[in-house]
């Protein structure tokens, strides 16, 4: 097969879908064409791809391959350069139905890696996790860089300065990495989540979990979850949780919000009232800004100061750690390809495979609808 | 006395010479006038100064006080607002003879805190140390933010990414804090210095010291230093040291250079040849840029990419951590004032005092020359 790796064209998208490490493995069996400059923002020069066995080509050559590896879904111009019947692997946004329809219309066999099920076998191709991990790290580095004080406690001859107080809201992959990174930097950390069972994970990383006492047996029961999964807590508990978080945010120097609901608008966790109550010089990193934000004052793609608080609305934090974000993403892609390329190097789509079935969003002109 | 705290006017200077903490102590005995907005970049609002006992005033009022507390030396316009015979405390740059002459001409009693001797009693007023400490921290945070990879090793389902290799050149206060901060972030650190005895400090922070073997008894003897102070190593050792550092820089992901010689141009530690040999995506933070830089490719006040290496030439790193830099600076100032204000709240200049004598750079129309 001919495998193409185009440069990404979306503004701010610095990642690339293959690295010399993954190209080397692919080139053992396939012809790999990398668009000139595709890796430049991820610190990969063309020569490194050549050394790994790729040929450097144009956008048309990379996009015209039998199998195209992308980070973001191709736009209309890029789609026009693709071959009907070709396969596409990327973060295609399974909730963007217009885009999926356009891909289907051009008969592109499309795999949206974000749709992989959260099962053990799919972990090594879980792009949401790998990129959320990077984003959680970068959120803390970005906050530390914007913050006008030290993160760790500092003891000097001129006296001591206090460690920063960091509040992490939402303890998924991004939140856990944010806790770990802030902990490394010496901050004092509190974390909140609407799923009480994550308390243990938070504490294992050296942070304090913001506990909301259970008032009823029902709350206690729901909090246990079912089969290892969290169940939504009752409305009254949620209200008390939000109130407590507001109180803790007032004391925080840095707040990092990570609450996303797939395919829907992000929930508001930090109200304008809370921002107003925060200390001058505090920093908020709103990791949900691409889905509207966890704070109504956050502005997409901007850093603003409101009520004395710096609010960072960077929509693509992984792209700011382009080299490692690309390295992990490229490995995710490579691991996925093992499921759809047979030992003779041919594309074989086993729709009985749970992972393949989940990520296949368009084929033979049809959009395959997924459960949201 | 009337004590004035003007806002700083130099571009990029975000610090302020007094904080509510120090104002509170001064206001117990003196009338303190803070220029409106003086603390705004350091996350201190006017109301906080008022709560500490200050009055908010204009630039003319603050500069017209009996004792003016500044971060940077006043420019011509600011000097014009000062009262002949008034006292001034700040980082006045004792090597800037034109400025000292101008201060003397206006009969300003001028104390340049950078000139304090490095004795135990002066530690709590050592502005060079307090600000270098902040700068060393911020250099690492800035580098981490510019670097396209993780600082710590990261283990994920998609494989491992390596920890960053950081090379710190020059192990004074800034270099030691840079080591400590990079260590916190999980980097693998090497450090170099032309003073072999600092090896122990470097190793105590968990970094590796780049050892240059001694070839002669003379080198071994000189390396021991005299009375706890380093002695300059012989030229041949210096050459071998530079060669070894070049080799190590080629392997580094992040290089932080901190070599300054007071009042003179900074030494070149990273040649263009070394930059060319570094990996694409590497980052250099040149902390000596205000004195011409430790790398000839660094550009003042800019971040440039040369030979694939990002080179950061930020001249005032402490100002990027304005709140804590101001907090420590203000405490330095307060501690110094204890030496020149008597119990009745009057300015008393004891020229027999070793510290006072060292920092007094102009009085009664005369510039007092210091040994460089």
mmCIF file of C-alpha atoms in Angstrom, chain B residues 31-216:
data_model
loop_
_atom_site.group_PDB
_atom_site.id
_atom_site.type_symbol
_atom_site.label_atom_id
_atom_site.label_comp_id
_atom_site.label_asym_id
_atom_site.label_seq_id
_atom_site.Cartn_x
_atom_site.Cartn_y
_atom_site.Cartn_z
ATOM 1 C CA UNK B 31 3.868 58.524 55.975
ATOM 2 C CA UNK B 32 3.857 56.184 52.961
ATOM 3 C CA UNK B 33 2.630 57.360 49.563
ATOM 4 C CA UNK B 34 2.167 54.738 46.858
ATOM 5 C CA UNK B 35 1.602 55.865 43.306
ATOM 6 C CA UNK B 36 -1.777 54.700 42.042
ATOM 7 C CA UNK B 37 -1.362 51.475 40.059
ATOM 8 C CA UNK B 38 2.226 50.923 41.219
ATOM 9 C CA UNK B 39 1.482 47.324 42.217
ATOM 10 C CA UNK B 40 -0.947 46.373 39.503
ATOM 11 C CA UNK B 41 1.453 44.165 37.499
ATOM 12 C CA UNK B 42 2.569 42.485 40.714
ATOM 13 C CA UNK B 43 -1.040 41.564 41.578
ATOM 14 C CA UNK B 44 -1.306 44.252 44.258
ATOM 15 C CA UNK B 45 -4.284 46.587 43.993
ATOM 16 C CA UNK B 46 -4.300 50.111 45.415
ATOM 17 C CA UNK B 47 -6.804 49.087 48.088
ATOM 18 C CA UNK B 48 -4.332 46.572 49.492
ATOM 19 C CA UNK B 49 -1.779 49.347 50.038
ATOM 20 C CA UNK B 50 -4.439 51.522 51.639
ATOM 21 C CA UNK B 51 -5.386 48.672 53.969
ATOM 22 C CA UNK B 52 -1.713 48.457 54.931
ATOM 23 C CA UNK B 53 -1.658 52.121 55.887
ATOM 24 C CA UNK B 54 -0.454 53.894 52.729
ATOM 25 C CA UNK B 55 -1.999 56.823 50.943
ATOM 26 C CA UNK B 56 -2.456 56.517 47.167
ATOM 27 C CA UNK B 57 -0.968 59.429 45.280
ATOM 28 C CA UNK B 58 0.442 60.662 41.992
ATOM 29 C CA UNK B 59 3.872 60.009 40.498
ATOM 30 C CA UNK B 60 4.919 63.504 41.564
ATOM 31 C CA UNK B 61 3.910 62.846 45.149
ATOM 32 C CA UNK B 62 5.627 59.480 45.327
ATOM 33 C CA UNK B 63 8.816 60.740 43.653
ATOM 34 C CA UNK B 64 8.743 63.946 45.678
ATOM 35 C CA UNK B 65 9.050 62.118 49.014
ATOM 36 C CA UNK B 66 11.990 62.336 51.455
ATOM 37 C CA UNK B 67 12.830 58.696 50.749
ATOM 38 C CA UNK B 68 11.952 57.085 47.437
ATOM 39 C CA UNK B 69 11.837 53.293 47.066
ATOM 40 C CA UNK B 70 12.358 52.127 43.499
ATOM 41 C CA UNK B 71 13.156 48.936 41.625
ATOM 42 C CA UNK B 72 15.053 50.584 38.762
ATOM 43 C CA UNK B 73 16.917 53.853 38.795
ATOM 44 C CA UNK B 74 14.722 56.827 37.918
ATOM 45 C CA UNK B 75 15.034 58.200 34.393
ATOM 46 C CA UNK B 76 15.517 61.909 33.668
ATOM 47 C CA UNK B 77 11.805 62.692 33.896
ATOM 48 C CA UNK B 78 11.459 60.873 37.180
ATOM 49 C CA UNK B 79 14.590 62.519 38.575
ATOM 50 C CA UNK B 80 13.121 65.898 37.727
ATOM 51 C CA UNK B 81 10.234 65.132 40.104
ATOM 52 C CA UNK B 82 12.583 64.256 42.960
ATOM 53 C CA UNK B 83 13.607 66.649 45.736
ATOM 54 C CA UNK B 84 17.293 67.634 46.084
ATOM 55 C CA UNK B 85 18.536 66.108 49.318
ATOM 56 C CA UNK B 86 16.033 63.243 49.195
ATOM 57 C CA UNK B 87 17.198 59.635 49.508
ATOM 58 C CA UNK B 88 16.727 56.907 46.930
ATOM 59 C CA UNK B 89 16.947 53.135 47.381
ATOM 60 C CA UNK B 90 16.904 50.808 44.394
ATOM 61 C CA UNK B 91 18.805 48.687 41.916
ATOM 62 C CA UNK B 92 20.595 51.731 40.551
ATOM 63 C CA UNK B 93 23.271 49.851 38.594
ATOM 64 C CA UNK B 94 26.570 50.904 40.184
ATOM 65 C CA UNK B 95 28.317 50.401 36.831
ATOM 66 C CA UNK B 96 26.186 53.019 35.092
ATOM 67 C CA UNK B 97 28.424 56.003 35.827
ATOM 68 C CA UNK B 98 26.354 58.480 33.782
ATOM 69 C CA UNK B 99 23.301 57.696 35.831
ATOM 70 C CA UNK B 100 25.167 57.976 39.116
ATOM 71 C CA UNK B 101 26.540 61.342 38.012
ATOM 72 C CA UNK B 102 23.035 62.551 37.223
ATOM 73 C CA UNK B 103 21.774 61.425 40.632
ATOM 74 C CA UNK B 104 24.709 63.127 42.352
ATOM 75 C CA UNK B 105 24.161 66.304 40.402
ATOM 76 C CA UNK B 106 20.626 66.499 41.728
ATOM 77 C CA UNK B 107 22.003 65.877 45.226
ATOM 78 C CA UNK B 108 20.058 62.617 45.648
ATOM 79 C CA UNK B 109 21.447 60.419 48.416
ATOM 80 C CA UNK B 110 21.565 57.192 46.422
ATOM 81 C CA UNK B 111 21.781 53.629 47.669
ATOM 82 C CA UNK B 112 22.427 50.967 45.019
ATOM 83 C CA UNK B 113 21.428 47.710 46.688
ATOM 84 C CA UNK B 114 23.279 45.533 44.136
ATOM 85 C CA UNK B 115 26.525 46.819 45.646
ATOM 86 C CA UNK B 116 25.912 45.192 49.051
ATOM 87 C CA UNK B 117 28.840 43.041 50.126
ATOM 88 C CA UNK B 118 28.309 39.284 50.143
ATOM 89 C CA UNK B 119 28.549 38.948 53.919
ATOM 90 C CA UNK B 120 26.193 37.092 56.227
ATOM 91 C CA UNK B 121 24.676 40.251 57.710
ATOM 92 C CA UNK B 122 23.764 41.503 54.220
ATOM 93 C CA UNK B 123 22.035 38.310 53.063
ATOM 94 C CA UNK B 124 18.537 39.455 53.923
ATOM 95 C CA UNK B 125 19.002 42.569 51.764
ATOM 96 C CA UNK B 126 20.806 40.834 48.891
ATOM 97 C CA UNK B 127 18.733 41.819 45.878
ATOM 98 C CA UNK B 128 21.042 40.091 43.421
ATOM 99 C CA UNK B 129 20.446 36.778 45.175
ATOM 100 C CA UNK B 130 16.724 37.179 45.683
ATOM 101 C CA UNK B 131 16.153 38.145 42.076
ATOM 102 C CA UNK B 132 18.579 35.549 40.680
ATOM 103 C CA UNK B 133 16.670 32.921 42.596
ATOM 104 C CA UNK B 134 13.434 33.963 40.890
ATOM 105 C CA UNK B 135 15.193 34.202 37.525
ATOM 106 C CA UNK B 136 16.568 30.668 37.821
ATOM 107 C CA UNK B 137 13.103 29.324 38.553
ATOM 108 C CA UNK B 138 11.506 31.278 35.729
ATOM 109 C CA UNK B 139 14.199 30.253 33.238
ATOM 110 C CA UNK B 140 13.173 26.628 33.687
ATOM 111 C CA UNK B 141 9.440 27.333 33.566
ATOM 112 C CA UNK B 142 9.989 29.397 30.401
ATOM 113 C CA UNK B 143 12.064 26.628 28.853
ATOM 114 C CA UNK B 144 9.497 23.972 29.784
ATOM 115 C CA UNK B 145 6.794 26.114 28.227
ATOM 116 C CA UNK B 146 8.722 26.584 24.974
ATOM 117 C CA UNK B 147 9.877 22.973 24.746
ATOM 118 C CA UNK B 148 7.764 20.727 22.499
ATOM 119 C CA UNK B 149 8.189 17.701 24.733
ATOM 120 C CA UNK B 150 7.643 16.556 28.286
ATOM 121 C CA UNK B 151 10.131 17.430 31.008
ATOM 122 C CA UNK B 152 9.467 14.282 33.070
ATOM 123 C CA UNK B 153 9.521 10.781 31.714
ATOM 124 C CA UNK B 154 5.983 9.795 30.789
ATOM 125 C CA UNK B 155 4.770 6.231 30.734
ATOM 126 C CA UNK B 156 1.536 5.643 28.869
ATOM 127 C CA UNK B 157 -0.364 2.823 27.169
ATOM 128 C CA UNK B 158 1.114 4.118 23.904
ATOM 129 C CA UNK B 159 4.644 3.752 25.252
ATOM 130 C CA UNK B 160 7.151 5.864 27.088
ATOM 131 C CA UNK B 161 8.566 9.296 26.345
ATOM 132 C CA UNK B 162 11.963 10.154 27.740
ATOM 133 C CA UNK B 163 12.714 12.760 30.358
ATOM 134 C CA UNK B 164 14.275 15.972 29.045
ATOM 135 C CA UNK B 165 18.029 16.407 29.372
ATOM 136 C CA UNK B 166 18.801 19.808 30.841
ATOM 137 C CA UNK B 167 22.232 21.427 30.912
ATOM 138 C CA UNK B 168 22.720 24.286 33.356
ATOM 139 C CA UNK B 169 25.820 26.383 32.724
ATOM 140 C CA UNK B 170 27.009 28.394 35.685
ATOM 141 C CA UNK B 171 26.019 27.354 39.185
ATOM 142 C CA UNK B 172 25.455 30.550 41.141
ATOM 143 C CA UNK B 173 22.151 31.321 42.836
ATOM 144 C CA UNK B 174 20.252 31.311 39.520
ATOM 145 C CA UNK B 175 21.882 28.097 38.333
ATOM 146 C CA UNK B 176 21.186 26.286 41.587
ATOM 147 C CA UNK B 177 17.518 27.286 41.553
ATOM 148 C CA UNK B 178 17.337 26.257 37.882
ATOM 149 C CA UNK B 179 18.713 22.835 38.827
ATOM 150 C CA UNK B 180 16.220 22.510 41.682
ATOM 151 C CA UNK B 181 13.278 23.490 39.463
ATOM 152 C CA UNK B 182 14.252 21.249 36.548
ATOM 153 C CA UNK B 183 14.726 18.425 39.030
ATOM 154 C CA UNK B 184 11.230 18.978 40.405
ATOM 155 C CA UNK B 185 9.896 18.713 36.872
ATOM 156 C CA UNK B 186 11.565 15.356 36.422
ATOM 157 C CA UNK B 187 14.340 16.303 34.002
ATOM 158 C CA UNK B 188 17.763 14.664 33.881
ATOM 159 C CA UNK B 189 20.248 17.409 34.708
ATOM 160 C CA UNK B 190 23.904 18.135 34.099
ATOM 161 C CA UNK B 191 25.589 21.291 35.314
ATOM 162 C CA UNK B 192 28.890 22.949 34.570
ATOM 163 C CA UNK B 193 30.887 25.680 36.216
ATOM 164 C CA UNK B 194 34.447 26.975 36.011
ATOM 165 C CA UNK B 195 34.719 26.543 39.784
ATOM 166 C CA UNK B 196 35.297 22.840 40.512
ATOM 167 C CA UNK B 197 34.309 23.096 44.216
ATOM 168 C CA UNK B 198 30.641 23.732 43.345
ATOM 169 C CA UNK B 199 30.405 20.073 42.327
ATOM 170 C CA UNK B 200 29.132 19.157 45.769
ATOM 171 C CA UNK B 201 26.252 21.662 45.631
ATOM 172 C CA UNK B 202 25.249 20.415 42.186
ATOM 173 C CA UNK B 203 25.224 16.804 43.314
ATOM 174 C CA UNK B 204 23.298 17.612 46.479
ATOM 175 C CA UNK B 205 20.458 18.821 44.228
ATOM 176 C CA UNK B 206 20.422 15.563 42.298
ATOM 177 C CA UNK B 207 22.234 16.771 39.189
ATOM 178 C CA UNK B 208 25.419 15.512 37.588
ATOM 179 C CA UNK B 209 28.422 17.827 37.596
ATOM 180 C CA UNK B 210 30.437 17.890 34.380
ATOM 181 C CA UNK B 211 33.847 17.011 35.742
ATOM 182 C CA UNK B 212 36.958 18.085 33.898
ATOM 183 C CA UNK B 213 39.858 15.909 35.039
ATOM 184 C CA UNK B 214 42.858 17.751 36.519
ATOM 185 C CA UNK B 215 46.026 17.060 34.561
ATOM 186 C CA UNK B 216 48.588 18.800 36.762
#
